[in-house]
Short mmCIF file of C-alpha atoms and ligand atoms in Angstrom, two decimals:
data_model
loop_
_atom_site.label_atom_id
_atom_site.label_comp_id
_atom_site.label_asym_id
_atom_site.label_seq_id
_atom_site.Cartn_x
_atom_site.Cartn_y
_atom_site.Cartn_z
CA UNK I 18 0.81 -10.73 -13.87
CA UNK I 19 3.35 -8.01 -12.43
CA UNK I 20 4.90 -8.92 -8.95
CA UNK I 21 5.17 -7.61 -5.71
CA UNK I 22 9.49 -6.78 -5.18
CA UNK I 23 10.97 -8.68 -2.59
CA UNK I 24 12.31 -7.05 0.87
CA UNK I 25 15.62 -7.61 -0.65
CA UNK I 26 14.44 -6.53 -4.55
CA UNK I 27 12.67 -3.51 -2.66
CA UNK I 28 15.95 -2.55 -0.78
CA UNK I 29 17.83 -2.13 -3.31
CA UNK I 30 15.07 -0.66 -5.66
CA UNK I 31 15.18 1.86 -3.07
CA UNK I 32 19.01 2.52 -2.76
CA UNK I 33 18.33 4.40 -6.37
CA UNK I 34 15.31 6.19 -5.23
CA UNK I 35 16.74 8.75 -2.52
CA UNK I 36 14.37 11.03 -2.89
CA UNK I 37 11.49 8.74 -2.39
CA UNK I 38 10.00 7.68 1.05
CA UNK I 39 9.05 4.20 1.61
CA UNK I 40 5.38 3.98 3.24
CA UNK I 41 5.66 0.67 5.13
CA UNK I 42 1.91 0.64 5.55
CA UNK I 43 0.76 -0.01 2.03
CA UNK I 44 4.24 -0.94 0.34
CA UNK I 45 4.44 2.51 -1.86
CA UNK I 46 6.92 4.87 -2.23
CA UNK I 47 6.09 8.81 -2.17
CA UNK I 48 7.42 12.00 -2.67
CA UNK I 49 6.40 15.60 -2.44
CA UNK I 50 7.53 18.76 -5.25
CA UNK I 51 7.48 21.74 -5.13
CA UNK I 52 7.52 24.51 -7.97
CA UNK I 53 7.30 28.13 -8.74
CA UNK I 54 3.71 28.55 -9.70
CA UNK I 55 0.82 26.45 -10.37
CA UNK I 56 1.63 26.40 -14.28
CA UNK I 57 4.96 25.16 -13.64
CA UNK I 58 3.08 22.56 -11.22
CA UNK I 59 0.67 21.53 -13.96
CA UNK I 60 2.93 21.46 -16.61
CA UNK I 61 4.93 18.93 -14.35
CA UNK I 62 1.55 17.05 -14.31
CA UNK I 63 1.06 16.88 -17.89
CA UNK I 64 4.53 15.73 -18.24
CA UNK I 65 3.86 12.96 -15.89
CA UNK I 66 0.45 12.27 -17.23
CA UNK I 67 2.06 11.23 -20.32
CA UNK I 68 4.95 9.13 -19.03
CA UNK I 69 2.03 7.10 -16.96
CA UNK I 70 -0.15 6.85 -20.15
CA UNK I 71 3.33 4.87 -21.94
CA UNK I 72 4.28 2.68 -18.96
CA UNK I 73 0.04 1.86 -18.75
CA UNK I 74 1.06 2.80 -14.98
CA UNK I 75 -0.87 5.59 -12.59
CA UNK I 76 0.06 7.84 -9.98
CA UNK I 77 -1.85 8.05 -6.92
CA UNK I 78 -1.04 11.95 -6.58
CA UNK I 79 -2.72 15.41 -5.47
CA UNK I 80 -1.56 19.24 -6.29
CA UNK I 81 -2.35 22.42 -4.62
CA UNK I 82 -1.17 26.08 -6.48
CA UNK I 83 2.65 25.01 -6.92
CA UNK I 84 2.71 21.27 -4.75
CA UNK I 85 2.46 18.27 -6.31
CA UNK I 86 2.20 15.28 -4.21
CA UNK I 87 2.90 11.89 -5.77
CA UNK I 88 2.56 8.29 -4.13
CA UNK I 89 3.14 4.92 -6.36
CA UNK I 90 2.19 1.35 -5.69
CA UNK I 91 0.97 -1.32 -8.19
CA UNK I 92 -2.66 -2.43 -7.14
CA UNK I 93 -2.41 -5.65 -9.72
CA UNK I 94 0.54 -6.63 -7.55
CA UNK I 95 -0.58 -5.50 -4.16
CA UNK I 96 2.54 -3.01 -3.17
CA UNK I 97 5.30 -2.56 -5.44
CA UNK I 98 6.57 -3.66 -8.31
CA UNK I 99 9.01 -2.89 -11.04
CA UNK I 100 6.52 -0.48 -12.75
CA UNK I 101 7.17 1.86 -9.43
CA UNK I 102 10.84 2.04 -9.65
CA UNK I 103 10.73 2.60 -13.30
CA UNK I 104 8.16 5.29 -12.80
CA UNK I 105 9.84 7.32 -10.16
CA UNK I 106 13.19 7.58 -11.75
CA UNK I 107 11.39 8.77 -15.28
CA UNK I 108 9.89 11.16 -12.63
CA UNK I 109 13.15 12.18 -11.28
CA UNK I 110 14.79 13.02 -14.92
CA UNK I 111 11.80 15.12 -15.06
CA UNK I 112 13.16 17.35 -12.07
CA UNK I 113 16.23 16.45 -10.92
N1 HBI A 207 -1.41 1.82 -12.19
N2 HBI A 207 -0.44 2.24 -10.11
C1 HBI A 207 -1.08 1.41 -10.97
N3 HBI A 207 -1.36 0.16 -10.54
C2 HBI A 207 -1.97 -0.72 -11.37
O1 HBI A 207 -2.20 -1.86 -10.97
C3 HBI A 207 -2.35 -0.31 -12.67
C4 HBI A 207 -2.04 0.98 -13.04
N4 HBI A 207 -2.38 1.42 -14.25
C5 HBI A 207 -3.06 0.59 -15.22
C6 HBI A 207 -3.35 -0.76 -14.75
N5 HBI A 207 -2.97 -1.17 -13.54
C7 HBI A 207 -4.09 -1.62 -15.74
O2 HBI A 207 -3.48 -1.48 -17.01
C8 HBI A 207 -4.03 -3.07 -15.42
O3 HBI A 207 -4.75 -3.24 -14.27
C9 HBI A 207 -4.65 -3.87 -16.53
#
């Protein structure tokens, strides 16, 4: 059973994660792109697609022509978990 990160666990999660916002609200963490074209958007997509397939863990996300935007929380753990963190920075490699 994957578990919810502590405040402190979250905090410091975070810390590596500037690029992320923190939704209070629902415990999830979220963050918007933004890319030349809609190919470059949806090969971002695919990219991601396949990094969620390996970790078994899904973004919450929506795109429109070049924006892609992304939000992660673990429903099995009710808000965030270890799965999010390790999912965002693969997701960060990807652009930054
Ligand atoms: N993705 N974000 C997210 N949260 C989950 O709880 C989750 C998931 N992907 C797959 C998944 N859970 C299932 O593998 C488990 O519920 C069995």
């Amino acid at each position: 059973m994957i578990e919810q990160l502590s405040e402190a666990e979250r905090a410091d999660a975070l810390d590596g994660l500037p690029e992320w916002d923190y939704d209070e609200g629902r415990d999830a963490i979220g963050r918007s792109f933004s890319f030349n074209s809609f190919s470059e958007a949806f090969a971002f997509m695919t990219q991601v697609a396949l990094l969620a397939e390996k970790a078994d863990h899904h973004p919450e996300w929506s795109n429109v022509y070049n924006r892609v935007d992304i939000v992660l929380t673990t429903h099995d753990a009710g808000g965030l978990s270890t799965r999010d963190i390790e999912l965002a920075g693969q997701i960060d490699d990807l652009v930054d």
